[in-house]
Tab-separated table of C-alpha atoms in Angstrom:
chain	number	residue	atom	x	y	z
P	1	UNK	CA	-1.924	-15.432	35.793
P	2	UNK	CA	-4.900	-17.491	34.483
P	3	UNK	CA	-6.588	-15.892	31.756
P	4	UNK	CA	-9.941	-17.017	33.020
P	5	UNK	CA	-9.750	-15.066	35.858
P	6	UNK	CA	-9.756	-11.622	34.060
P	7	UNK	CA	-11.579	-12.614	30.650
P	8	UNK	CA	-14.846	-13.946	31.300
P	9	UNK	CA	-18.736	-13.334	30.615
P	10	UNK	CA	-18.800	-10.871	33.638
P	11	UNK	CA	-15.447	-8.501	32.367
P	12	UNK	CA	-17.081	-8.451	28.905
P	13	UNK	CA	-20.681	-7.548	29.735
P	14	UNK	CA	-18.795	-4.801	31.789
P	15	UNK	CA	-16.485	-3.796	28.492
P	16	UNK	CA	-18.075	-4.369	25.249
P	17	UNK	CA	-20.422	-1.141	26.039
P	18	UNK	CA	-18.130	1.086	26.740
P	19	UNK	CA	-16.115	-0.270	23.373
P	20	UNK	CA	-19.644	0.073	21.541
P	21	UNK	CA	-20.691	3.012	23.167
P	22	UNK	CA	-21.602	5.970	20.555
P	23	UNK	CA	-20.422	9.747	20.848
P	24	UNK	CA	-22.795	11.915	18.381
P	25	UNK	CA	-20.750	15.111	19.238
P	26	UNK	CA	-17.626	13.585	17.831
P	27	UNK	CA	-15.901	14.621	20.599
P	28	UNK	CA	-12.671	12.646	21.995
P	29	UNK	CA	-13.865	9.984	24.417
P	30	UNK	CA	-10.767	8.405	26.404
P	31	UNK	CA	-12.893	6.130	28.293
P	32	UNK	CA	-14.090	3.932	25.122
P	33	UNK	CA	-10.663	4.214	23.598
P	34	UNK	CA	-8.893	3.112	26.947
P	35	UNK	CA	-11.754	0.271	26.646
P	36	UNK	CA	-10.559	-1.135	22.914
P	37	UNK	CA	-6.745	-0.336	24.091
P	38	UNK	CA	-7.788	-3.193	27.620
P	39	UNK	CA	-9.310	-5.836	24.436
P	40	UNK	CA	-5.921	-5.121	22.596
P	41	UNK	CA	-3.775	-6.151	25.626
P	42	UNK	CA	-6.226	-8.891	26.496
P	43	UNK	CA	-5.234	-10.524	22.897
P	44	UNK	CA	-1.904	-9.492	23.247
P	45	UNK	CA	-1.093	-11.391	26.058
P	46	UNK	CA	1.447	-14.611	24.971
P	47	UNK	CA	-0.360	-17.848	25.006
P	48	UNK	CA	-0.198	-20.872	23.330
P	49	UNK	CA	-1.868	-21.488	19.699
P	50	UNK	CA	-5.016	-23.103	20.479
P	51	UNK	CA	-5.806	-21.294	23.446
P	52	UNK	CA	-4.990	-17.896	21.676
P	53	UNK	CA	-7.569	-19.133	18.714
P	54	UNK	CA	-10.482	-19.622	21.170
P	55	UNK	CA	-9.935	-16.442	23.037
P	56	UNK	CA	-10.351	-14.674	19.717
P	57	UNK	CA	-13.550	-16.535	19.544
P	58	UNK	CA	-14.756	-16.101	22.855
P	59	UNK	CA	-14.418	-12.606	22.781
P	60	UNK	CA	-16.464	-12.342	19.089
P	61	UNK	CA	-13.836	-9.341	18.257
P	62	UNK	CA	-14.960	-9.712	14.717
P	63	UNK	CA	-18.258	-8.682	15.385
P	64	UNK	CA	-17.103	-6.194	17.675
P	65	UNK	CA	-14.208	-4.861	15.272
P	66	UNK	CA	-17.044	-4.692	12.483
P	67	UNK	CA	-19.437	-2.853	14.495
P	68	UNK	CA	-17.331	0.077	15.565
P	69	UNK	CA	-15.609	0.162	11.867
P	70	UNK	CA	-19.881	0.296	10.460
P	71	UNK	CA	-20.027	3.426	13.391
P	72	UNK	CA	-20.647	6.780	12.482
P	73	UNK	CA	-17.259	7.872	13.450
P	74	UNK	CA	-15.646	5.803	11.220
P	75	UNK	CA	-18.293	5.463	8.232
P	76	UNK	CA	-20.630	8.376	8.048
P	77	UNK	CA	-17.457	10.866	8.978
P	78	UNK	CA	-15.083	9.236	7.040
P	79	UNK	CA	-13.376	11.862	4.820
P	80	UNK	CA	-14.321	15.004	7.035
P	81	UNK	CA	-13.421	17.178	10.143
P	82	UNK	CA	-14.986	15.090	12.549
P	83	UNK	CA	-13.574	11.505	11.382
P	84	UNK	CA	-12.496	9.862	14.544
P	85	UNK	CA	-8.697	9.475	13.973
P	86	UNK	CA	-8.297	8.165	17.778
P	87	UNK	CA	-10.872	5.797	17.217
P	88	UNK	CA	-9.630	4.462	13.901
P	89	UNK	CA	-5.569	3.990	15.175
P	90	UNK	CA	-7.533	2.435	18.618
P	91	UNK	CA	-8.841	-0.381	16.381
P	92	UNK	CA	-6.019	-0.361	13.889
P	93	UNK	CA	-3.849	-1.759	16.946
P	94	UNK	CA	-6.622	-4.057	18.203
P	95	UNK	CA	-6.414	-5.021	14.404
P	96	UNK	CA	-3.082	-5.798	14.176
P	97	UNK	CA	-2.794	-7.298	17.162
P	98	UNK	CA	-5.217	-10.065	16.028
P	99	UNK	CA	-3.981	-10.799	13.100
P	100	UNK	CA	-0.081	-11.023	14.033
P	101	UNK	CA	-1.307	-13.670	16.447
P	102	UNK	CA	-2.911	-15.591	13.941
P	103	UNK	CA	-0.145	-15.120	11.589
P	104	UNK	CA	1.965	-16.691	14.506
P	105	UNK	CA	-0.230	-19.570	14.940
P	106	UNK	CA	-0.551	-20.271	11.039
P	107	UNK	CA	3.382	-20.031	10.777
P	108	UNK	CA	3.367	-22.920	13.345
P	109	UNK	CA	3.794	-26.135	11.490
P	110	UNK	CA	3.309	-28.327	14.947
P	111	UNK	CA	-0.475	-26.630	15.057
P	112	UNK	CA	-3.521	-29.097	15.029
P	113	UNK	CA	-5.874	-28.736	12.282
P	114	UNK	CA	-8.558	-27.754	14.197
P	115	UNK	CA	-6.632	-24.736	15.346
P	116	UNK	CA	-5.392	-23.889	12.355
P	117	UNK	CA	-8.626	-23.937	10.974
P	118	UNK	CA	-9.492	-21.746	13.434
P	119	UNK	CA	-7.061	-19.478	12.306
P	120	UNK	CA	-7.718	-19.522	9.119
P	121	UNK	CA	-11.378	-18.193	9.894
P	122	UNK	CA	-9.955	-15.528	11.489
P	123	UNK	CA	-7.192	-14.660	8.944
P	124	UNK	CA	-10.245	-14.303	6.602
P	125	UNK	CA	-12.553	-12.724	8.951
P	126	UNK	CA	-9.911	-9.796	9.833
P	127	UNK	CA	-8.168	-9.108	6.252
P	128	UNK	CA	-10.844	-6.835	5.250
P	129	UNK	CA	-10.537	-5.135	8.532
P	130	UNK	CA	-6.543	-4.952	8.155
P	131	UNK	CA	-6.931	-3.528	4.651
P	132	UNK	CA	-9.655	-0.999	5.874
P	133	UNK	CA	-7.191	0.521	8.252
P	134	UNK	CA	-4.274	0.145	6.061
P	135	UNK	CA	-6.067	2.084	2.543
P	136	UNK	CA	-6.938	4.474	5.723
P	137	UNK	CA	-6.029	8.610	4.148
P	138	UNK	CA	-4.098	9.166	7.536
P	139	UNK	CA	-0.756	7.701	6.769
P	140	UNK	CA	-0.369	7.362	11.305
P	141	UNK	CA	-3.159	4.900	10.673
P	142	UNK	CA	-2.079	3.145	7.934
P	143	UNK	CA	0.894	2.485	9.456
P	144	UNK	CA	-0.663	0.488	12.401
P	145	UNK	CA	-1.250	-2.120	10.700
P	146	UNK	CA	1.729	-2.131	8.529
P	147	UNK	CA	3.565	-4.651	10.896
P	148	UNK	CA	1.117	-7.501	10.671
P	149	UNK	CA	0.261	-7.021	6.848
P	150	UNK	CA	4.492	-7.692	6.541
P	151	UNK	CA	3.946	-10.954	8.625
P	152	UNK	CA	1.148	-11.829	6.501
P	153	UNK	CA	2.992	-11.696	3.053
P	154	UNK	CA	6.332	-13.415	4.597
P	155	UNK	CA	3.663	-16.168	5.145
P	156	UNK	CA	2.823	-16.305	1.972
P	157	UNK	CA	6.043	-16.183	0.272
P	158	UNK	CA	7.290	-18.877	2.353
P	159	UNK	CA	4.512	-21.117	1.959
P	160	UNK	CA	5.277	-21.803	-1.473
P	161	UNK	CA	2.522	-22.427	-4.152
P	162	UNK	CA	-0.509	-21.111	-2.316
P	163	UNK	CA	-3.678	-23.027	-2.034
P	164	UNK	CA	-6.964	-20.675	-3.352
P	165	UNK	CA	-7.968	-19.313	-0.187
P	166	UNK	CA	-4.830	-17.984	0.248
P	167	UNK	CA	-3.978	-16.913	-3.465
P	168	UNK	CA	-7.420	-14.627	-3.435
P	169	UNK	CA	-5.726	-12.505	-1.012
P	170	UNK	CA	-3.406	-11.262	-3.128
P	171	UNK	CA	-5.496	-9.065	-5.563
P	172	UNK	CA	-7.048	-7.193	-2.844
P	173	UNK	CA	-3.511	-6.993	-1.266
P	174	UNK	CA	-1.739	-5.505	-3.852
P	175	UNK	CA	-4.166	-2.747	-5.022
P	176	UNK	CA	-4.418	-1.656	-1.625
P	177	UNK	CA	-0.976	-1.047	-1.167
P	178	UNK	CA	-1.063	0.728	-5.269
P	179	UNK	CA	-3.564	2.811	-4.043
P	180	UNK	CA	-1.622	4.032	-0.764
P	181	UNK	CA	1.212	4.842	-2.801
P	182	UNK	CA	-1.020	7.821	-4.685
P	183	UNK	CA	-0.535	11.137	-3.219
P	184	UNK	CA	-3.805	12.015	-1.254
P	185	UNK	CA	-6.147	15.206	-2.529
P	186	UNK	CA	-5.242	17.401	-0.253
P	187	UNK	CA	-1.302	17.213	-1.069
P	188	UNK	CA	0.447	20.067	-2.687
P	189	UNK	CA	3.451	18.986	-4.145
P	190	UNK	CA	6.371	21.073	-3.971
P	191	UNK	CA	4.806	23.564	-1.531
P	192	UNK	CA	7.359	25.261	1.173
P	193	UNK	CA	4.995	24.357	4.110
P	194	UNK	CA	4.527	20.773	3.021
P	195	UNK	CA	7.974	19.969	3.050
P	196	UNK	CA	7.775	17.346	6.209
P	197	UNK	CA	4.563	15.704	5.179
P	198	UNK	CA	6.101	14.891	1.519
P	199	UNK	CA	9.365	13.499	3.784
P	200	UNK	CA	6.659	11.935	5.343
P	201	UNK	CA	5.098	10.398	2.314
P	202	UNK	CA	8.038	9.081	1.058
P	203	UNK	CA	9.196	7.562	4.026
P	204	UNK	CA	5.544	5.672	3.770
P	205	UNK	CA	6.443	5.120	-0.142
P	206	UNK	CA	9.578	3.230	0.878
P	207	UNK	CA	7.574	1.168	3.641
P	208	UNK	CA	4.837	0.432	0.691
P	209	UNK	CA	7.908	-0.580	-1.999
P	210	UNK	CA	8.564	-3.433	0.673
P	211	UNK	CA	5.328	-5.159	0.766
P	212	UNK	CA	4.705	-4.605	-2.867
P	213	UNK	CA	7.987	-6.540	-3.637
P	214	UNK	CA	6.792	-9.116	-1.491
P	215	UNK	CA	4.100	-9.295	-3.616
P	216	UNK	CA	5.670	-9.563	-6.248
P	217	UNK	CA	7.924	-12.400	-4.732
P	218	UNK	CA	4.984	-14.740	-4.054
P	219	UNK	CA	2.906	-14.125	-7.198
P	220	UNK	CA	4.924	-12.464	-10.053
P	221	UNK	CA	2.296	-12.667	-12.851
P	222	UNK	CA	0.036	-11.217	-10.664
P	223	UNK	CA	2.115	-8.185	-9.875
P	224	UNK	CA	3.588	-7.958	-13.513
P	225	UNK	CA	-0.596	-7.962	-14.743
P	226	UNK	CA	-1.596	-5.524	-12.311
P	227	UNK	CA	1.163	-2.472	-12.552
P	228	UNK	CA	0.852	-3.134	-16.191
P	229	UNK	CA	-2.781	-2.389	-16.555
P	230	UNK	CA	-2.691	0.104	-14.348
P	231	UNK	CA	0.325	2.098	-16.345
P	232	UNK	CA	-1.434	1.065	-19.882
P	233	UNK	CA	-4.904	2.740	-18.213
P	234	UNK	CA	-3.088	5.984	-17.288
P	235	UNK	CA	-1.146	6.509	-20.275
P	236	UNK	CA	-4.910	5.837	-22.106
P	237	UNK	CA	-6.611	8.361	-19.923
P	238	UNK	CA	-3.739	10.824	-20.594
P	239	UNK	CA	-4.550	10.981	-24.219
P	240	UNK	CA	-8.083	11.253	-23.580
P	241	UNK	CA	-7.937	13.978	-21.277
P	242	UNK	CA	-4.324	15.661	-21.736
P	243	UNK	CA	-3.758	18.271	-19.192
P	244	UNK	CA	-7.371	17.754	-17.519
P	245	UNK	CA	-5.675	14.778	-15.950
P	246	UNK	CA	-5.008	14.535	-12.239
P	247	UNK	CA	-1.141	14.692	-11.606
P	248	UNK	CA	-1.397	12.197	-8.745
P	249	UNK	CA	-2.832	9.333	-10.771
P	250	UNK	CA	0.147	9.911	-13.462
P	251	UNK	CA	2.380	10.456	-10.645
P	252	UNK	CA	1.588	7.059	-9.404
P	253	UNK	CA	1.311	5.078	-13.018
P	254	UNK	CA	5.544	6.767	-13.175
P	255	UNK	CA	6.293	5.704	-9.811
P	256	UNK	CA	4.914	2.381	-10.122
P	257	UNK	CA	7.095	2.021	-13.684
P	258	UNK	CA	10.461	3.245	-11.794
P	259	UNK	CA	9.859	0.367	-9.502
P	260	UNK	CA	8.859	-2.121	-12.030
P	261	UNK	CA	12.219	-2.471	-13.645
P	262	UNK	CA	13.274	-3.513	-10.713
P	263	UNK	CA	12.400	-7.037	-11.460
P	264	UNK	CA	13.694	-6.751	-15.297
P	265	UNK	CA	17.512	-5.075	-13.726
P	266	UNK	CA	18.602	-8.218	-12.690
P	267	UNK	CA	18.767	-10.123	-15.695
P	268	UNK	CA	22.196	-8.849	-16.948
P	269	UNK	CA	20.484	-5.998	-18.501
P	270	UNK	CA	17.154	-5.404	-19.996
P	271	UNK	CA	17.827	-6.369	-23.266
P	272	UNK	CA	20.014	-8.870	-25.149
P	273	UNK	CA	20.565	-8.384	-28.891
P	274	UNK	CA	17.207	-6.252	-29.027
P	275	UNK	CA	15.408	-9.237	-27.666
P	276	UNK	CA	13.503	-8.985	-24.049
P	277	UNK	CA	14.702	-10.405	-21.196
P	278	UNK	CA	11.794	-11.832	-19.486
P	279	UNK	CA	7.761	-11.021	-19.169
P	280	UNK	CA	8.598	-8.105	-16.992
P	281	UNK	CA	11.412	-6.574	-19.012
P	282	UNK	CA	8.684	-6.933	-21.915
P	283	UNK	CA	6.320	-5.330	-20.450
P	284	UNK	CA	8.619	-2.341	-18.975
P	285	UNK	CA	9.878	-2.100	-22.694
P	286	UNK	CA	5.775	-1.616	-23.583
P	287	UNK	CA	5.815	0.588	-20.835
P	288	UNK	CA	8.323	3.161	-21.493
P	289	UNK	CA	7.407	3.494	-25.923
P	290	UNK	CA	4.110	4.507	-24.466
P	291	UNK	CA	5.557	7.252	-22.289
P	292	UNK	CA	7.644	8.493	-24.820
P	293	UNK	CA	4.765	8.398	-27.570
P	294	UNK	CA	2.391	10.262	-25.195
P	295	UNK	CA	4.143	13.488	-25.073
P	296	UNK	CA	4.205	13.207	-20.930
P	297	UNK	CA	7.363	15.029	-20.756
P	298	UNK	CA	5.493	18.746	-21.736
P	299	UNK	CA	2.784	17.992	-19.123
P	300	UNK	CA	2.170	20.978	-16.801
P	301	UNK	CA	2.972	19.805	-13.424
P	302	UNK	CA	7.093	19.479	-12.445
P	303	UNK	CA	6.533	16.573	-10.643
P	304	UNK	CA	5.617	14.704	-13.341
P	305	UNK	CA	8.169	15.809	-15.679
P	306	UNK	CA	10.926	15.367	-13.319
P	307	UNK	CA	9.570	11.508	-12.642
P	308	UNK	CA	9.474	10.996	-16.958
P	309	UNK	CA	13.447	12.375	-16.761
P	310	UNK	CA	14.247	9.773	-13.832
P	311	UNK	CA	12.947	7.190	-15.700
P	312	UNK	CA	14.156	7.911	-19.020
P	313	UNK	CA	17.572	7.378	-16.972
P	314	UNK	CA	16.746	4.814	-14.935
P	315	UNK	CA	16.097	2.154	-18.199
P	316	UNK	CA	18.783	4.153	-20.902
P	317	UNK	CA	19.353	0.020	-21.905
P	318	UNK	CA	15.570	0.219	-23.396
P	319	UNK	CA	16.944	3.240	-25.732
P	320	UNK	CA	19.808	0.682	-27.091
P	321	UNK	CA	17.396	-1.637	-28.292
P	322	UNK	CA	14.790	0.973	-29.678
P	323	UNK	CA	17.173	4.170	-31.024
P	324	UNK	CA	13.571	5.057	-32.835
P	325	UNK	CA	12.948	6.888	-29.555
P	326	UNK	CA	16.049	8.880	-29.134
P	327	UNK	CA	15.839	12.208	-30.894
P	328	UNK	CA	12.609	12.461	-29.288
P	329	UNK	CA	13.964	11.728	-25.935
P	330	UNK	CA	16.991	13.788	-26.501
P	331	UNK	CA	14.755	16.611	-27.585
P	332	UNK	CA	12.628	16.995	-24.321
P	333	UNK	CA	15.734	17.322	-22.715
P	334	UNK	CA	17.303	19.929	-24.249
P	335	UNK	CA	14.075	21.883	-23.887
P	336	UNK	CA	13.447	20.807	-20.513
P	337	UNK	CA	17.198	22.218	-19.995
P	338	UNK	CA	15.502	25.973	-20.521
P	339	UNK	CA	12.268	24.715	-18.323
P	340	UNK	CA	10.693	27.757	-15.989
P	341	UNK	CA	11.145	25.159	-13.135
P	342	UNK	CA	14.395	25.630	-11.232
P	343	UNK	CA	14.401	21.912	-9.955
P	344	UNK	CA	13.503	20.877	-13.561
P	345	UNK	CA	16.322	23.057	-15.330
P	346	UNK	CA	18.861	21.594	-12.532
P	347	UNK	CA	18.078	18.009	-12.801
P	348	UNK	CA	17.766	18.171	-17.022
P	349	UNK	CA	20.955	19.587	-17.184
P	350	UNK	CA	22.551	16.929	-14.382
């Protein structure tokens, strides 16, 4: 069927107020969400590059994608009770509907330059829409837009070395996905009741280690800069604040460093003849003297002890090449061995 027939000036002055329509009580309102899912199907429906570019055009869904994210529901309410979580994964689909389409088109190499110019607008008009949804505190919502965030980074890595435009998306990218890997405010770690959400979380965790490699595969330095600062900030606010410090931000700064090895493990070993292998294995070798120097492993909260064990573990080679930091490493053990903790005692001991 002919596109035209169905998408016009008529069908959108019919629409576009029901998809802009406002509800003050916060209340669910099926008929504006069943209104955003008819926009998502419209774009969803397979059609050839060019044309595909002008619909998005034609049917100005940036404006209309920035207007509902600026709405109450999803600005003024954003972080209480009556945040409009329908709303949010409503767009989040429209979202990543767009932008997997113009991922698609960009991916062509047979594409005119017009249209990909055209796509290009719109891979720049929608990323800060994509990344909205994705940083989003409901992890349902986040992972929306997961799909067409993954297209967007295999684009990148196989594009090679990246013009500007596309290199400034990066940054943005990559502390996005940092700061979905932190555990939210409301999470209580270890708690009985929580025990499907944090199954849950790490699932997400697992999804996030994925992109963030991919990261890491099109713009190395960039990733190596960025967990490094961000583990050399933590450790800094540690010894400013000690045990005033929120456990999810050093959770994250330990998480981040068990991944980070990841790209020093590969070079037969982290260290040859006390030398580094490599910026990252340098910088994971910075990494772990300043979690052993900061005392970390007599910080209140299990989780974070039980993260400075798994490490300590994970990167034994670093402890070959630096044997200053045994006794002291050796030490927490054996104390953590007699830990109040059960999970602690059990996994020292293991």
């Amino acid at each position: 069927m002919d596109i035209g027939l169905v998408v016009n000036q008529e069908m959108l002055n019919l629409i576009l107020p029901v998809v802009g329509r406002s509800n003050p009580g916060g209340t669910e309102d099926k008929v504006r969400d069943a209104a955003i899912d008819a926009l998502t199907e419209i774009v969803a429906k397979r059609m050839k590059g060019p044309e595909k570019m002008e619909l998005l055009s034609f049917l100005s869904l940036r404006d209309i994608v920035g207007q509902l994210v600026a709405s109450a529901p999803l600005n003024e309410l954003k972080s209480t009770p009556q945040y409009d979580t329908d709303l949010a994964e409503a767009i989040a689909k429209l979202v990543n509907t767009v932008m997997t389409d113009v991922v698609r088109v960009l991916e062509d190499g047979q594409v005119d330059s017009q249209t990909r110019s055209r796509g290009e607008q719109h891979l720049h008009d929608f990323l800060p829409f994509l990344l909205r949804f994705f940083s989003d505190e409901y992890d349902e919502i986040c992972s929306t837009v997961i799909p067409s965030l993954t297209d967007l980074l295999t684009l990148l890595r196989k594009a090679g070395t990246l013009p500007q435009n596309y290199s400034e998306m990066l940054p943005p990218i990559l502390n996005a996905i940092i700061r979905k890997m932190r555990y939210d405010e409301t999470s209580n770690w270890g708690a009985e009741d929580e025990q499907t959400d944090e199954a849950e979380f790490q699932e997400l965790r697992k999804r996030l280690q994925v992109l963030q490699k991919t990261v890491a595969a099109v713009d190395q330095n960039l990733y190596i800069d960025v967990l490094s600062n961000l583990v050399a900030e933590t450790f800094q606010t540690l010894d400013q604040r000690g045990e005033q410090m929120d456990w999810r931000d050093l959770d994250l700064a330990l998480h981040e460093m068990y991944l980070f090895g990841e790209l020093a493990l590969p070079n037969q070993g982290l260290s040859s003849k006390n030398q580094p292998s490599g910026a990252a294995a340098e910088r994971l070798t910075i990494m772990m003297k300043k979690m052993v120097e900061s005392g970390i492993a007599s910080f209140s909260h299990p989780a974070i002890v039980l993260q400075y064990m798994e490490i300590c573990v994970r990167y034994w080679q670093i402890f070959d090449a630096h044997q200053e930091y045994i006794p002291r490493v050796l030490e927490n053990f054996v104390q953590l061995v007699h830990h109040s903790h059960v999970r602690i005692k059990t996994r020292s001991w293991y």
